[in-house]
Tab-separated table of C-alpha atoms in Angstrom:
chain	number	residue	atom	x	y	z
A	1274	UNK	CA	-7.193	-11.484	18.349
A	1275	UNK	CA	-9.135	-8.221	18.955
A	1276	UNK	CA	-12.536	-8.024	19.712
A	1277	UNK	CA	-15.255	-7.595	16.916
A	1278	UNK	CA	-18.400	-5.160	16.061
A	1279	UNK	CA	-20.846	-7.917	14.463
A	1280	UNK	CA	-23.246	-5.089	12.876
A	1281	UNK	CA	-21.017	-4.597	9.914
A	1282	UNK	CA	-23.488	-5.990	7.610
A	1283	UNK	CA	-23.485	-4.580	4.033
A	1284	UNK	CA	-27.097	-4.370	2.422
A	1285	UNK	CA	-25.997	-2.129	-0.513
A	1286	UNK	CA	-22.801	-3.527	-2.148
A	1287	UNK	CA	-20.861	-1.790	-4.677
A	1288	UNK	CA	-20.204	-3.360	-8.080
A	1289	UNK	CA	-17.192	-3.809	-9.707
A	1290	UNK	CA	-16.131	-1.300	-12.525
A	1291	UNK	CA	-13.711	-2.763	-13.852
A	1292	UNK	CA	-10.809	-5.373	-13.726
A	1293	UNK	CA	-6.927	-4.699	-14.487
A	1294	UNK	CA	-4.625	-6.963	-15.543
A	1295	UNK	CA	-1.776	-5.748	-14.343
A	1296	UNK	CA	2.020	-4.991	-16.246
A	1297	UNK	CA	5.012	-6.867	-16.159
A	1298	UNK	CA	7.883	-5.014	-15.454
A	1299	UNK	CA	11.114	-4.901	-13.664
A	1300	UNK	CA	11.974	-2.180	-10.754
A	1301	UNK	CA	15.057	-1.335	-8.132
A	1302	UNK	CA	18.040	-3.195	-9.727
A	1303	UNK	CA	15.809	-5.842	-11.684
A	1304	UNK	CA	13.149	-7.094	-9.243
A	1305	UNK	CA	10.436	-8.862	-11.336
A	1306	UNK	CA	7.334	-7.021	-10.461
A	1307	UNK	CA	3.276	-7.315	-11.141
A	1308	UNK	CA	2.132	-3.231	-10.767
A	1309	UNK	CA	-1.247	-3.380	-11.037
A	1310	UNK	CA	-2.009	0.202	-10.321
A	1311	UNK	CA	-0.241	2.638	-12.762
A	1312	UNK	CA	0.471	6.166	-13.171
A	1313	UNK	CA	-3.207	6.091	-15.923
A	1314	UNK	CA	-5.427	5.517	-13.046
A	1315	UNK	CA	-3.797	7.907	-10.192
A	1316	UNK	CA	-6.585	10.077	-10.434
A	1317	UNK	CA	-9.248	7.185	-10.701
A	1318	UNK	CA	-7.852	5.645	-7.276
A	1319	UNK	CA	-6.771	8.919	-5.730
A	1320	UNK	CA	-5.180	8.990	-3.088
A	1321	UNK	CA	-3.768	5.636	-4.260
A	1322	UNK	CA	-0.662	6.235	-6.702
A	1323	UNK	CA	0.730	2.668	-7.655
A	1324	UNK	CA	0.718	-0.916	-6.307
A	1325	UNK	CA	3.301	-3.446	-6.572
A	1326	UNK	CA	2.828	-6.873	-6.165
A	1327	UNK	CA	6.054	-9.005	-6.461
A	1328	UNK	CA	6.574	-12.775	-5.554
A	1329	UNK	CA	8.545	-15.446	-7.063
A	1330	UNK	CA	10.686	-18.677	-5.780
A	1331	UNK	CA	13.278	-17.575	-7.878
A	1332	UNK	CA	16.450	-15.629	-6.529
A	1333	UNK	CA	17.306	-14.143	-9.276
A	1334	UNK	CA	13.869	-12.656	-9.974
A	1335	UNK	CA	14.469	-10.679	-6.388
A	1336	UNK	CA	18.022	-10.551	-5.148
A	1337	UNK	CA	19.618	-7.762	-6.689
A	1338	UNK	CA	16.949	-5.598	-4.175
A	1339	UNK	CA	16.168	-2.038	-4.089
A	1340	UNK	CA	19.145	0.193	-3.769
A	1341	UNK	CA	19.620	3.922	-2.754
A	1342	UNK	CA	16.525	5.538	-4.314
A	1343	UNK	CA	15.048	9.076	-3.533
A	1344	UNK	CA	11.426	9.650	-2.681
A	1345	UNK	CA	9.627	12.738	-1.819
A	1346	UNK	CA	5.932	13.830	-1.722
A	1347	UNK	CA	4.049	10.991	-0.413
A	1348	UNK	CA	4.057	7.466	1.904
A	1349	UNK	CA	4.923	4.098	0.518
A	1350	UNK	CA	3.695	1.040	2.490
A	1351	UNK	CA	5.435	-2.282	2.194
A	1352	UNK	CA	3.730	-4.975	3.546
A	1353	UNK	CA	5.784	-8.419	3.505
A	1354	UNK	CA	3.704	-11.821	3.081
A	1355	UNK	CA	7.180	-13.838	2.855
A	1356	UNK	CA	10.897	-13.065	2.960
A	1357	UNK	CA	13.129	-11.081	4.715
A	1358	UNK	CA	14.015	-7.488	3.417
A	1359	UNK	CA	16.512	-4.679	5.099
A	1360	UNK	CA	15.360	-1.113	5.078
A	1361	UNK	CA	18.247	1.731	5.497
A	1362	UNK	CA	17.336	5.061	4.989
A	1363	UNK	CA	18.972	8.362	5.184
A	1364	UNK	CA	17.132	9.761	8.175
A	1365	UNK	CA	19.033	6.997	9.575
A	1366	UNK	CA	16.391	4.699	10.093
A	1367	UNK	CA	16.938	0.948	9.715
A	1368	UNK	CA	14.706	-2.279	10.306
A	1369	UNK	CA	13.874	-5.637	9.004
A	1370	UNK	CA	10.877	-6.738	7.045
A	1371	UNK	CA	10.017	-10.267	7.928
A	1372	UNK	CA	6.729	-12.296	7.602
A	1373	UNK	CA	3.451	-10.632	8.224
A	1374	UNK	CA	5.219	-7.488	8.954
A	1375	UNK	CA	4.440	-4.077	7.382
A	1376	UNK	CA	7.315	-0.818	6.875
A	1377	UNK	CA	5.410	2.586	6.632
A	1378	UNK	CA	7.733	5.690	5.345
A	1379	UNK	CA	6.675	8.604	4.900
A	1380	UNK	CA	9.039	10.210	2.828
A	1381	UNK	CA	7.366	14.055	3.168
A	1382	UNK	CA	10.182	16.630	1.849
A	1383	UNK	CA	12.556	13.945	0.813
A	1384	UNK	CA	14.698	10.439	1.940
A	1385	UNK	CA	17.181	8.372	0.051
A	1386	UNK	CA	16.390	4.827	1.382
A	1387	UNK	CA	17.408	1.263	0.084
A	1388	UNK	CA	15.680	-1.671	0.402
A	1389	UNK	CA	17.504	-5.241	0.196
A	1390	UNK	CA	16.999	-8.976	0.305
A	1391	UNK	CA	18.358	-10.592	3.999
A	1392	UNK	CA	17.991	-13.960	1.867
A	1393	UNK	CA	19.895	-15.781	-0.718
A	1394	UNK	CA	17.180	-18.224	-1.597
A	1395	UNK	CA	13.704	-19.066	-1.190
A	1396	UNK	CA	10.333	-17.242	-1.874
A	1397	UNK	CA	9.932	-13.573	-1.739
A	1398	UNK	CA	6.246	-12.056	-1.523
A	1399	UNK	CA	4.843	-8.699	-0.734
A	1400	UNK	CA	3.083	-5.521	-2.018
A	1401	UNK	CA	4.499	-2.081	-1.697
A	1402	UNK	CA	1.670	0.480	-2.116
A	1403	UNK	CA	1.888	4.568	-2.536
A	1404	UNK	CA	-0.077	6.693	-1.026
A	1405	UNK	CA	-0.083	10.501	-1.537
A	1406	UNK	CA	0.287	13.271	1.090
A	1407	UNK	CA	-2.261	16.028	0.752
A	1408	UNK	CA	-0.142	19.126	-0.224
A	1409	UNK	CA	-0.120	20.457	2.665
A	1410	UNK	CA	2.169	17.370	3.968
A	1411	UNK	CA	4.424	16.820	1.406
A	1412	UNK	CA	7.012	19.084	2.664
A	1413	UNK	CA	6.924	18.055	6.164
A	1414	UNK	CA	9.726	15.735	7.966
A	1415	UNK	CA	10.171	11.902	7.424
A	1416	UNK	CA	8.649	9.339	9.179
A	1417	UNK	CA	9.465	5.666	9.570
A	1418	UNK	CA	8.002	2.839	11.228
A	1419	UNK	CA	8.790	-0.625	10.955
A	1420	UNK	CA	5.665	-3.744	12.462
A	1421	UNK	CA	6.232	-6.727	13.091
A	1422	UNK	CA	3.474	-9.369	12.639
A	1423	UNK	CA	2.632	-9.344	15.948
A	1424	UNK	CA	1.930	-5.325	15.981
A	1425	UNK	CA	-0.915	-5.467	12.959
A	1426	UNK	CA	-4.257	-6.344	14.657
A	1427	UNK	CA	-6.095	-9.345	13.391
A	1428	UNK	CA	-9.736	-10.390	14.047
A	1429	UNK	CA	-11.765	-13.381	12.809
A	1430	UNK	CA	-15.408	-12.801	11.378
A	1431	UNK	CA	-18.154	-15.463	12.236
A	1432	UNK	CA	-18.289	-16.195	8.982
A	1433	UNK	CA	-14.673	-17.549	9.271
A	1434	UNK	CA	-12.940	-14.729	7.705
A	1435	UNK	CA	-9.326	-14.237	8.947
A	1436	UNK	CA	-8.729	-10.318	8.795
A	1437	UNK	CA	-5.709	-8.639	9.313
A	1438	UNK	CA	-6.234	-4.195	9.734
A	1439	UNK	CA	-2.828	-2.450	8.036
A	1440	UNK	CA	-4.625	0.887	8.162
A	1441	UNK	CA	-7.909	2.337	8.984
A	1442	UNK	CA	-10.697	0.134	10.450
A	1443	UNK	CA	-12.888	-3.173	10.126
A	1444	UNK	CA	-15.599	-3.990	11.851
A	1445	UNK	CA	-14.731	-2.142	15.097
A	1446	UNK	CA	-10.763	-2.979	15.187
A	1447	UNK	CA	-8.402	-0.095	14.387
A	1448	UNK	CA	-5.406	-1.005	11.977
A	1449	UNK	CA	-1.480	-0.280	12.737
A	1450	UNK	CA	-1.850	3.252	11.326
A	1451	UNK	CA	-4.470	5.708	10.811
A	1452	UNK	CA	-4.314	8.894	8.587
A	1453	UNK	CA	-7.032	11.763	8.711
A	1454	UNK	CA	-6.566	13.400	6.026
A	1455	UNK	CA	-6.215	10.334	3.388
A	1456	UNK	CA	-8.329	8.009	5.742
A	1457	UNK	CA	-6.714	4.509	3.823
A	1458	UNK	CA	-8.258	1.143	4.514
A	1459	UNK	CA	-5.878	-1.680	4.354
A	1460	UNK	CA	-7.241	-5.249	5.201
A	1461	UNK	CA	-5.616	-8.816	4.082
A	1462	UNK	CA	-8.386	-11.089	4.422
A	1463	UNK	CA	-8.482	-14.441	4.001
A	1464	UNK	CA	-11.851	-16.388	2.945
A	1465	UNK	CA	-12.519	-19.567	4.043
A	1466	UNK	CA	-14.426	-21.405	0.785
A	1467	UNK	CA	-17.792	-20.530	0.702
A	1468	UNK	CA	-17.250	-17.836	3.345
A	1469	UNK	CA	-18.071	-13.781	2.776
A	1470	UNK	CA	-16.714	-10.825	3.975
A	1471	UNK	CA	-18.554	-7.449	4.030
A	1472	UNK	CA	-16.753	-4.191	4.482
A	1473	UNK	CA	-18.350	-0.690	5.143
A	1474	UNK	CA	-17.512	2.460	3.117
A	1475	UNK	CA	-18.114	5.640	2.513
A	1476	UNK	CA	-19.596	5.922	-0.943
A	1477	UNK	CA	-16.883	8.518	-1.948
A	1478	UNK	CA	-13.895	6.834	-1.075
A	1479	UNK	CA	-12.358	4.831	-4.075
A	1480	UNK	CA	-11.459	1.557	-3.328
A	1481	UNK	CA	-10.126	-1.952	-4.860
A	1482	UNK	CA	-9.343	-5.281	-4.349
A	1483	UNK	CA	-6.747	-7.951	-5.244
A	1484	UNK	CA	-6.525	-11.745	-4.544
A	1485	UNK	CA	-3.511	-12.906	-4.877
A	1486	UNK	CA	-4.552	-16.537	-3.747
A	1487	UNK	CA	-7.468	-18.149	-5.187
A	1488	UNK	CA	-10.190	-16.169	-6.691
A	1489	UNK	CA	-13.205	-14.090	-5.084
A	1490	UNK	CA	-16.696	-13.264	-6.246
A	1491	UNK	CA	-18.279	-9.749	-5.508
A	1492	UNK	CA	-21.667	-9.303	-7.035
A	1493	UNK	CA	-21.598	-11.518	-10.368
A	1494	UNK	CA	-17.929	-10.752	-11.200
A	1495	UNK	CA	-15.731	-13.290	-10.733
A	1496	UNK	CA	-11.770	-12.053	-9.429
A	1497	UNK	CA	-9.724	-14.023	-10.940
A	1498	UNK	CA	-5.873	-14.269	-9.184
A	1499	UNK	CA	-3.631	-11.552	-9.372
A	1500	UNK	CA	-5.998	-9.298	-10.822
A	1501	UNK	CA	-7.265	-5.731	-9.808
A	1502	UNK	CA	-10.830	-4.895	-9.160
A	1503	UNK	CA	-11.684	-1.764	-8.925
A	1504	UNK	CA	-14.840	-0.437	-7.168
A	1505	UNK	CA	-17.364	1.307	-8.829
A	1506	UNK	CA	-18.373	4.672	-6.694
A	1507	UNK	CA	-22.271	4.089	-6.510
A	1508	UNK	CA	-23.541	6.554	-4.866
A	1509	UNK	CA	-26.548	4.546	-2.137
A	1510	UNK	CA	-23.978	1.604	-2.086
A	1511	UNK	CA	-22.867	1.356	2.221
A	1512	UNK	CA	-19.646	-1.071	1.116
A	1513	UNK	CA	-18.602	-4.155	-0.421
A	1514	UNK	CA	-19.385	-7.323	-0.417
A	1515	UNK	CA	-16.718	-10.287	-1.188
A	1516	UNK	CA	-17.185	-14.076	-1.691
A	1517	UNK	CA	-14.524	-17.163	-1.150
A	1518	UNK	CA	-15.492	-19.548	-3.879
A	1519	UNK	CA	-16.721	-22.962	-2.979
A	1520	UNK	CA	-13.736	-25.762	-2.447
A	1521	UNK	CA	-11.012	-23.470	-2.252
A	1522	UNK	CA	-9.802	-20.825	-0.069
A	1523	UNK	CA	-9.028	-17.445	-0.897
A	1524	UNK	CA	-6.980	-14.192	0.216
A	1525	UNK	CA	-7.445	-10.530	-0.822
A	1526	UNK	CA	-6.069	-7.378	-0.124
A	1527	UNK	CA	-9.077	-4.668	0.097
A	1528	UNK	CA	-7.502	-0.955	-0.239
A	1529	UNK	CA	-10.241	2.316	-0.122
A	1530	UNK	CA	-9.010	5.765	0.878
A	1531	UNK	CA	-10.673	9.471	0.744
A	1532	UNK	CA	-9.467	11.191	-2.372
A	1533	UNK	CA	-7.125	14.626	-2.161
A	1534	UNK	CA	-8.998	16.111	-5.107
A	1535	UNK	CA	-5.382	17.492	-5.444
A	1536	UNK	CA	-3.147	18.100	-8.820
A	1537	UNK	CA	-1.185	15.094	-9.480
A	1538	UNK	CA	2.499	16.026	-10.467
A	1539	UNK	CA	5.228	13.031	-10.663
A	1540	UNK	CA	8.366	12.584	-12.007
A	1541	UNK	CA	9.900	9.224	-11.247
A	1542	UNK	CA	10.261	8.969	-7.098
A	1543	UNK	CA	9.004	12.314	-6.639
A	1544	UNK	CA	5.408	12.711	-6.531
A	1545	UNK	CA	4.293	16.685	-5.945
A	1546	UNK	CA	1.271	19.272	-7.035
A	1547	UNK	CA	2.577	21.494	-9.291
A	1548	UNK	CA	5.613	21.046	-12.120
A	1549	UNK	CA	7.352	24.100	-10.492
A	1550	UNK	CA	7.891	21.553	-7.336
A	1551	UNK	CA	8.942	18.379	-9.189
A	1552	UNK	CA	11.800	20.821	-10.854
A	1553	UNK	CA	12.803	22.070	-7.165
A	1554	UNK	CA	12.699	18.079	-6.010
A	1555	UNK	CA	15.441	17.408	-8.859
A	1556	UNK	CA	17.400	20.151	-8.602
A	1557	UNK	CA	17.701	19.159	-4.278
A	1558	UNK	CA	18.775	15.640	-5.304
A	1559	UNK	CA	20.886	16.604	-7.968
A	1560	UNK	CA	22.845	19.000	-5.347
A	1561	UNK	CA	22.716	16.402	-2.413
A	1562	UNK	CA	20.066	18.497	-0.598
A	1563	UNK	CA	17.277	16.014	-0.702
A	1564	UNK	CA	17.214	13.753	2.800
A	1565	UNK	CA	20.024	15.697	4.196
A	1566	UNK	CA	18.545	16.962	7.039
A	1567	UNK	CA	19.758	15.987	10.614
A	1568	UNK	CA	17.195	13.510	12.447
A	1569	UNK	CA	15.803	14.057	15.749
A	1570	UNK	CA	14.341	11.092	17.037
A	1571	UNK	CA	11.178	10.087	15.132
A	1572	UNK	CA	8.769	13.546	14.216
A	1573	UNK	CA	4.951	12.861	14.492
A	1574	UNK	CA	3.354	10.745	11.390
A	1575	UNK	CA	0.670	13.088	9.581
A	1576	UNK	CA	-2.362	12.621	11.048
A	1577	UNK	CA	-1.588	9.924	12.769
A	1578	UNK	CA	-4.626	9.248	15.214
């Protein structure tokens, strides 16, 4: 466990804006899927572009995976609670998601990857998460890293709170992976009952959360499971604020990030600024040019601190 700054106290909290649901659907080659952040609120949780939550017992809700699939324009982040999952990808990149363990691509001017069950039965559970490259990225060479459990730095509160850092920082620990221009937050925190967490922010950073066991309280809003809260952007709030209810105890996801402030433009996989771009991202997969480029060892993440 790393060592903690105690003087992350919140005294401002923001309140919740509102809650989301969440749709039903079915991605890759029929994974059952909870996506609780859809293409209608890209610009409300910029740089954020979609969030998929997907768990089930069930291998038919799962097995049939991900295969070959083109992305280009941003960074998806696949973070594993359960299961085992095989990444191949056309930069030649290949690695195994297991518990605990995170895969971060950045897919820049284009990579044809597949992603597939290493398990025939069993529970499956994870989030994959988009994040958008500032235009000035989103031409620039793939990236690919794959950590284990053991690589994402994990802290306990006094309070009792069990955090895990994906990206940015909490309370003086630095996460796995660290972008300037996006800045993302990533925690999984787990609430003892009764317990609470607080989080600094910036006030202009958008931000959510999601328990996906148990519920949380922030404010007077109650989170109910596998539901979407998303933060409102008040501007003299310092961060949020999250309660474990009493006899239970709970675990969250909390995702923030600076926006882009950048056009949105996406068709499908492809995710660029301009329509002009998402034509010229077709036509390249269409001909086979998209993710054909030689690799070279592994190019520098974008601002990657």
């Amino acid at each position: 466990m790393a060592d903690i700054d105690n003087s992350n106290t919140v005294t401002r909290p923001r309140t919740v804006e509102r809650v989301i649901a969440g749709q039903a659907v079915m991605d890759g080659a029929g994974v059952k899927i909870n996506r609780v952040l859809t293409q209608p609120l890209q610009r409300r949780l910029d740089p954020f572009l979609m969030l998929d939550n997907f768990g089930s017992d069930e291998a038919n809700d799962y097995i049939a995976g991900f295969p070959n699939h083109p992305h280009r324009g941003f960074e998806t982040v696949t973070y594993m609670i359960e299961g085992r999952m095989r990444h191949r990808d056309s930069a030649g990149n290949e690695g195994l998601l297991e518990n605990g363990g995170v895969q971060w691509m950045t897919a820049g001017r284009g990579v044809i990857h597949s992603e597939m069950p290493e398990q025939q039965e069993g529970r499956m559970e994870g989030f994959q998460l988009w994040l958008n490259l500032p235009a000035r990225d989103k031409m620039r060479s793939p990236w690919y890293r794959d950590f284990k459990a053991a690589d994402v730095p994990a802290f306990t509160t006094p309070a009792g709170a069990g955090v895990r850092v994906i990206a940015g920082s909490s309370h003086g620990v630095a996460g796995a992976v660290q972008r300037d221009g996006t800045e993302p937050l990533y925690l999984d925190v787990t609430l003892p009952p009764g317990a609470v967490f607080d989080q600094p922010l910036p006030a202009g950073h958008n931000a959510f959360l999601y328990p996906y066991r148990g519920s949380v309280t922030t404010g007077a809003r109650i989170i109910a499971t596998r539901t979407m809260a998303i933060f409102a952007n008040d501007g003299d709030s310092d961060g949020v604020s999250i309660a474990g209810p009493a006899g239970e105890p709970a675990r969250f996801i909390l995702v923030a990030g600076r926006p882009l402030h950048e056009p949105i433009a996406q068709y499908g996989p492809f995710v660029m600024n301009t329509q002009q771009e998402l034509q010229q991202a077709v036509e390249d997969f269409r001909a086979g040019r998209l993710g054909e480029e030689a690799h070279a060892g592994q190019p520098t993440p974008p601002g990657d601190g």
